[in-house]
Short mmCIF file of C-alpha atoms in Angstrom, two decimals:
data_model
loop_
_atom_site.label_atom_id
_atom_site.label_comp_id
_atom_site.label_asym_id
_atom_site.label_seq_id
_atom_site.Cartn_x
_atom_site.Cartn_y
_atom_site.Cartn_z
CA UNK N 20 7.65 27.48 -15.30
CA UNK N 21 9.88 24.67 -16.59
CA UNK N 22 12.31 27.29 -17.91
CA UNK N 23 12.60 28.85 -14.43
CA UNK N 24 13.07 25.46 -12.82
CA UNK N 25 15.65 24.59 -15.44
CA UNK N 26 17.67 27.66 -14.48
CA UNK N 27 17.35 26.77 -10.81
CA UNK N 28 18.71 23.26 -11.33
CA UNK N 29 21.45 24.51 -13.69
CA UNK N 30 22.72 26.96 -11.05
CA UNK N 31 22.49 24.46 -8.20
CA UNK N 32 25.63 22.69 -7.04
CA UNK N 33 23.65 19.57 -6.23
CA UNK N 34 20.05 18.31 -6.16
CA UNK N 35 18.40 15.76 -3.89
CA UNK N 36 15.49 13.60 -5.09
CA UNK N 37 13.33 11.59 -2.69
CA UNK N 38 13.22 8.51 -4.93
CA UNK N 39 14.76 6.92 -7.98
CA UNK N 40 11.56 7.72 -9.85
CA UNK N 41 11.97 11.40 -8.97
CA UNK N 42 15.62 11.32 -10.00
CA UNK N 43 14.66 9.96 -13.41
CA UNK N 44 11.91 12.57 -13.82
CA UNK N 45 14.30 15.37 -12.83
CA UNK N 46 16.94 14.12 -15.26
CA UNK N 47 14.45 13.79 -18.12
CA UNK N 48 12.97 17.24 -17.56
CA UNK N 49 16.06 19.32 -16.84
CA UNK N 50 19.06 17.16 -17.82
CA UNK N 51 21.35 17.95 -14.87
CA UNK N 52 24.67 16.06 -14.86
CA UNK N 53 24.07 12.66 -13.19
CA UNK N 54 26.80 13.32 -10.61
CA UNK N 55 24.87 16.40 -9.43
CA UNK N 56 21.78 14.43 -8.34
CA UNK N 57 21.49 12.13 -5.31
CA UNK N 58 18.59 10.06 -4.02
CA UNK N 59 17.77 10.42 -0.32
CA UNK N 60 14.39 9.10 0.82
CA UNK N 61 11.61 11.12 2.38
CA UNK N 62 12.02 10.91 6.17
CA UNK N 63 9.43 9.38 8.48
CA UNK N 64 6.57 11.15 10.24
CA UNK N 65 6.84 9.47 13.63
CA UNK N 66 6.87 12.95 15.19
CA UNK N 67 3.09 12.97 14.60
CA UNK N 68 2.59 10.34 17.29
CA UNK N 69 0.60 11.37 20.33
CA UNK N 70 2.51 11.68 23.58
CA UNK N 71 -0.50 10.15 25.35
CA UNK N 72 -1.13 6.49 24.47
CA UNK N 73 -4.63 5.94 23.05
CA UNK N 74 -6.62 3.00 21.79
CA UNK N 75 -8.33 2.66 18.44
CA UNK N 76 -11.70 3.06 20.14
CA UNK N 77 -10.80 6.22 22.06
CA UNK N 78 -9.67 7.85 18.82
CA UNK N 79 -12.89 6.75 17.13
CA UNK N 80 -14.91 8.23 19.95
CA UNK N 81 -12.96 11.48 19.65
CA UNK N 82 -13.77 11.61 15.93
CA UNK N 83 -17.39 10.56 16.54
CA UNK N 84 -16.99 7.33 14.60
CA UNK N 85 -18.72 3.99 15.17
CA UNK N 86 -16.50 1.83 17.39
CA UNK N 87 -18.03 -1.35 15.91
CA UNK N 88 -16.92 -0.58 12.35
CA UNK N 89 -13.67 -1.04 10.45
CA UNK N 90 -12.39 1.93 8.48
CA UNK N 91 -10.50 2.60 5.28
CA UNK N 92 -8.78 5.98 5.48
CA UNK N 93 -7.95 8.37 2.64
CA UNK N 94 -6.16 11.22 4.38
CA UNK N 95 -4.68 14.49 3.22
CA UNK N 96 -5.33 17.34 0.82
CA UNK N 97 -7.80 16.16 -1.82
CA UNK N 98 -6.60 16.89 -5.35
CA UNK N 99 -7.72 15.49 -8.72
CA UNK N 100 -4.55 13.39 -9.14
CA UNK N 101 -5.21 11.54 -5.90
CA UNK N 102 -7.96 9.42 -7.45
CA UNK N 103 -10.62 9.82 -4.77
CA UNK N 104 -13.34 8.89 -7.27
CA UNK N 105 -11.49 5.64 -8.00
CA UNK N 106 -11.53 4.83 -4.30
CA UNK N 107 -15.28 5.42 -4.18
CA UNK N 108 -15.81 3.19 -7.22
CA UNK N 109 -13.67 0.47 -5.63
CA UNK N 110 -15.54 0.71 -2.36
CA UNK N 111 -18.86 0.47 -4.19
CA UNK N 112 -17.68 -2.93 -5.51
CA UNK N 113 -17.14 -4.32 -2.00
CA UNK N 114 -19.47 -2.38 0.31
CA UNK N 115 -22.18 -5.04 0.39
CA UNK N 116 -19.68 -7.84 1.00
CA UNK N 117 -18.22 -6.00 4.01
CA UNK N 118 -21.11 -4.34 5.87
CA UNK N 119 -18.82 -3.72 8.86
CA UNK N 120 -16.46 -1.52 6.81
CA UNK N 121 -16.85 2.20 6.12
CA UNK N 122 -14.61 4.61 4.23
CA UNK N 123 -13.33 7.79 5.86
CA UNK N 124 -12.10 10.59 3.59
CA UNK N 125 -10.50 13.49 5.44
CA UNK N 126 -8.76 16.52 4.01
CA UNK N 127 -9.29 19.89 2.39
CA UNK N 128 -10.16 19.76 -1.34
CA UNK N 129 -7.94 21.90 -3.57
CA UNK N 130 -8.72 22.15 -7.27
CA UNK N 131 -11.68 19.85 -6.75
CA UNK N 132 -15.20 20.67 -5.61
CA UNK N 133 -16.39 18.98 -2.41
CA UNK N 134 -19.89 18.90 -3.89
CA UNK N 135 -18.67 16.87 -6.86
CA UNK N 136 -17.42 14.19 -4.48
CA UNK N 137 -20.61 14.34 -2.42
CA UNK N 138 -22.64 13.90 -5.62
CA UNK N 139 -20.45 10.93 -6.60
CA UNK N 140 -20.92 9.36 -3.17
CA UNK N 141 -24.69 9.75 -3.49
CA UNK N 142 -24.72 8.45 -7.07
CA UNK N 143 -23.02 5.25 -5.88
CA UNK N 144 -25.47 4.92 -2.97
CA UNK N 145 -22.64 5.17 -0.43
CA UNK N 146 -23.97 8.12 1.59
CA UNK N 147 -24.40 5.89 4.66
CA UNK N 148 -21.02 4.20 4.23
CA UNK N 149 -18.65 7.08 3.46
CA UNK N 150 -17.71 9.69 6.05
CA UNK N 151 -16.50 12.72 4.11
CA UNK N 152 -14.78 15.49 6.07
CA UNK N 153 -13.63 18.06 3.50
CA UNK N 154 -11.80 20.30 5.92
CA UNK N 155 -8.28 21.12 6.97
CA UNK N 156 -7.34 18.57 9.64
CA UNK N 157 -5.80 20.16 12.72
CA UNK N 158 -2.35 18.89 13.65
CA UNK N 159 -3.60 17.59 16.99
CA UNK N 160 -6.21 15.42 15.23
CA UNK N 161 -3.93 13.72 12.69
CA UNK N 162 -2.98 10.96 15.12
CA UNK N 163 -6.65 10.27 15.88
CA UNK N 164 -7.44 9.63 12.21
CA UNK N 165 -4.66 7.10 11.73
CA UNK N 166 -5.24 5.44 15.09
CA UNK N 167 -8.92 5.09 14.24
CA UNK N 168 -8.41 3.45 10.84
CA UNK N 169 -7.61 -0.13 9.88
CA UNK N 170 -6.16 0.33 6.39
CA UNK N 171 -4.80 3.49 4.75
CA UNK N 172 -5.53 3.87 1.04
CA UNK N 173 -3.72 5.76 -1.74
CA UNK N 174 -5.51 5.44 -5.12
CA UNK N 175 -3.30 8.09 -6.75
CA UNK N 176 -2.98 8.67 -10.49
CA UNK N 177 0.45 10.27 -10.06
CA UNK N 178 2.83 11.14 -7.22
CA UNK N 179 6.49 11.79 -6.62
CA UNK N 180 6.45 10.99 -2.89
CA UNK N 181 3.86 11.14 -0.14
CA UNK N 182 3.89 12.46 3.41
CA UNK N 183 0.46 10.88 3.92
CA UNK N 184 1.99 7.47 3.23
CA UNK N 185 4.68 8.14 5.82
CA UNK N 186 1.91 8.92 8.32
CA UNK N 187 0.44 5.46 7.77
CA UNK N 188 3.88 3.98 8.41
CA UNK N 189 4.34 6.01 11.58
CA UNK N 190 1.07 4.67 12.95
CA UNK N 191 1.78 1.07 11.88
CA UNK N 192 -1.02 0.80 9.36
CA UNK N 193 -1.10 -1.51 6.32
CA UNK N 194 -1.72 0.23 2.99
CA UNK N 195 -3.27 -0.27 -0.41
CA UNK N 196 -1.70 1.98 -3.03
CA UNK N 197 -1.37 2.38 -6.75
CA UNK N 198 1.96 1.53 -8.37
CA UNK N 199 2.80 5.09 -9.43
CA UNK N 200 5.72 7.42 -8.79
CA UNK N 201 7.82 6.35 -5.82
CA UNK N 202 5.19 4.02 -4.36
CA UNK N 203 6.76 0.84 -5.84
CA UNK N 204 10.01 1.87 -4.10
CA UNK N 205 8.30 2.82 -0.84
CA UNK N 206 5.71 0.07 -0.35
CA UNK N 207 7.01 -3.46 0.20
CA UNK N 208 4.32 -5.17 -1.87
CA UNK N 209 2.84 -8.10 0.04
CA UNK N 210 4.68 -7.23 3.24
CA UNK N 211 3.22 -3.95 4.49
CA UNK N 212 0.69 -3.36 1.73
CA UNK N 213 -0.60 -4.17 -1.71
CA UNK N 214 0.24 -2.31 -4.91
CA UNK N 215 -2.25 -2.19 -7.80
CA UNK N 216 -2.37 -0.53 -11.22
CA UNK N 217 -3.58 3.05 -11.25
CA UNK N 218 -7.02 4.11 -12.55
CA UNK N 219 -8.34 0.56 -12.04
CA UNK N 220 -11.07 0.57 -9.34
CA UNK N 221 -11.76 -3.13 -9.90
CA UNK N 222 -8.23 -4.18 -9.02
CA UNK N 223 -8.19 -1.72 -6.13
CA UNK N 224 -11.38 -3.41 -4.90
CA UNK N 225 -9.73 -6.83 -5.22
CA UNK N 226 -6.79 -5.65 -3.11
CA UNK N 227 -9.14 -4.25 -0.48
CA UNK N 228 -11.07 -7.53 -0.46
CA UNK N 229 -7.85 -9.46 0.10
CA UNK N 230 -6.88 -7.20 2.98
CA UNK N 231 -10.30 -7.12 4.62
CA UNK N 232 -10.64 -10.91 4.37
CA UNK N 233 -7.26 -11.53 6.00
CA UNK N 234 -6.94 -12.50 9.67
CA UNK N 235 -6.34 -9.55 11.98
CA UNK N 236 -3.00 -11.05 12.94
CA UNK N 237 -1.87 -10.73 9.32
CA UNK N 238 -2.98 -7.09 9.12
CA UNK N 239 -1.21 -6.40 12.40
CA UNK N 240 1.99 -7.94 11.03
CA UNK N 241 1.72 -5.79 7.90
CA UNK N 242 1.23 -2.72 10.06
CA UNK N 243 4.29 -3.61 12.11
CA UNK N 244 6.30 -3.85 8.91
CA UNK N 245 5.11 -0.34 7.98
CA UNK N 246 6.42 0.93 11.29
CA UNK N 247 9.65 -1.01 10.82
CA UNK N 248 10.18 0.81 7.52
CA UNK N 249 9.54 4.15 9.24
CA UNK N 250 12.10 3.35 11.94
CA UNK N 251 14.78 2.01 9.58
CA UNK N 252 14.65 2.88 5.88
CA UNK N 253 13.05 6.28 6.53
CA UNK N 254 14.71 7.18 9.83
CA UNK N 255 15.81 10.82 10.01
CA UNK N 256 19.21 9.78 11.38
CA UNK N 257 19.97 8.02 8.11
CA UNK N 258 18.51 10.90 6.06
CA UNK N 259 20.67 13.38 8.00
CA UNK N 260 23.84 11.32 7.57
CA UNK N 261 23.36 11.07 3.80
CA UNK N 262 22.53 14.78 3.51
CA UNK N 263 25.54 15.76 5.63
CA UNK N 264 27.81 13.63 3.45
CA UNK N 265 26.70 15.60 0.37
CA UNK N 266 27.34 18.95 2.06
CA UNK N 267 30.80 17.79 3.18
CA UNK N 268 31.65 16.63 -0.31
CA UNK N 269 30.54 19.97 -1.80
CA UNK N 270 32.42 21.97 0.86
CA UNK N 271 35.62 20.08 0.08
CA UNK N 272 35.65 21.37 -3.53
#
């Protein structure tokens, strides 16, 4: 497969990476000339917003969630590299301390058995504290999941860039994520989220504890910074302008 990709990049006039981390990986793997690679960030997902304003509680009611709880949300296709087991281990560390907090995991498993995760949830004694919905999430329900949650979580082992993270930004949610791939470039650590080492449930638990112990006003401010990033750094207008500039430069030669 690498050979085929190598040919693809060799024949391309120009390549676009979504982050500096991706640019470095591309260069290391396929050695394209540096001048033939540009970094343009992944655009925002604000198009996922509902046209009808809703409250956190109405979205929770729609999803049949407890309106008196707070929720951590792990959203998107579930794959081994996304570290779902690490999230469960981290939550097990803090579940007793925060009885008002539950974890919501929503997304279709690929390359990973739903039963394995169910067994892990049961082994940790979290069956009453983890809502696991291992299904494809319909487009019209995506907004409900992010509106219903308090903190979005990304315990990944590896990633180049994440659309699920952009969804959290679109819905003004603070995040806890591992410092892998493009996340250190995408998350403003301490401003809209907390970054922690990967494959370290204890430190992930400490970050969650810090977030969940913070005043709601602080979490709201972090969420607003997420949305600010979506509207500025990851605005499609800026992405389009940078992409257009590359096409114009190529067309001029």
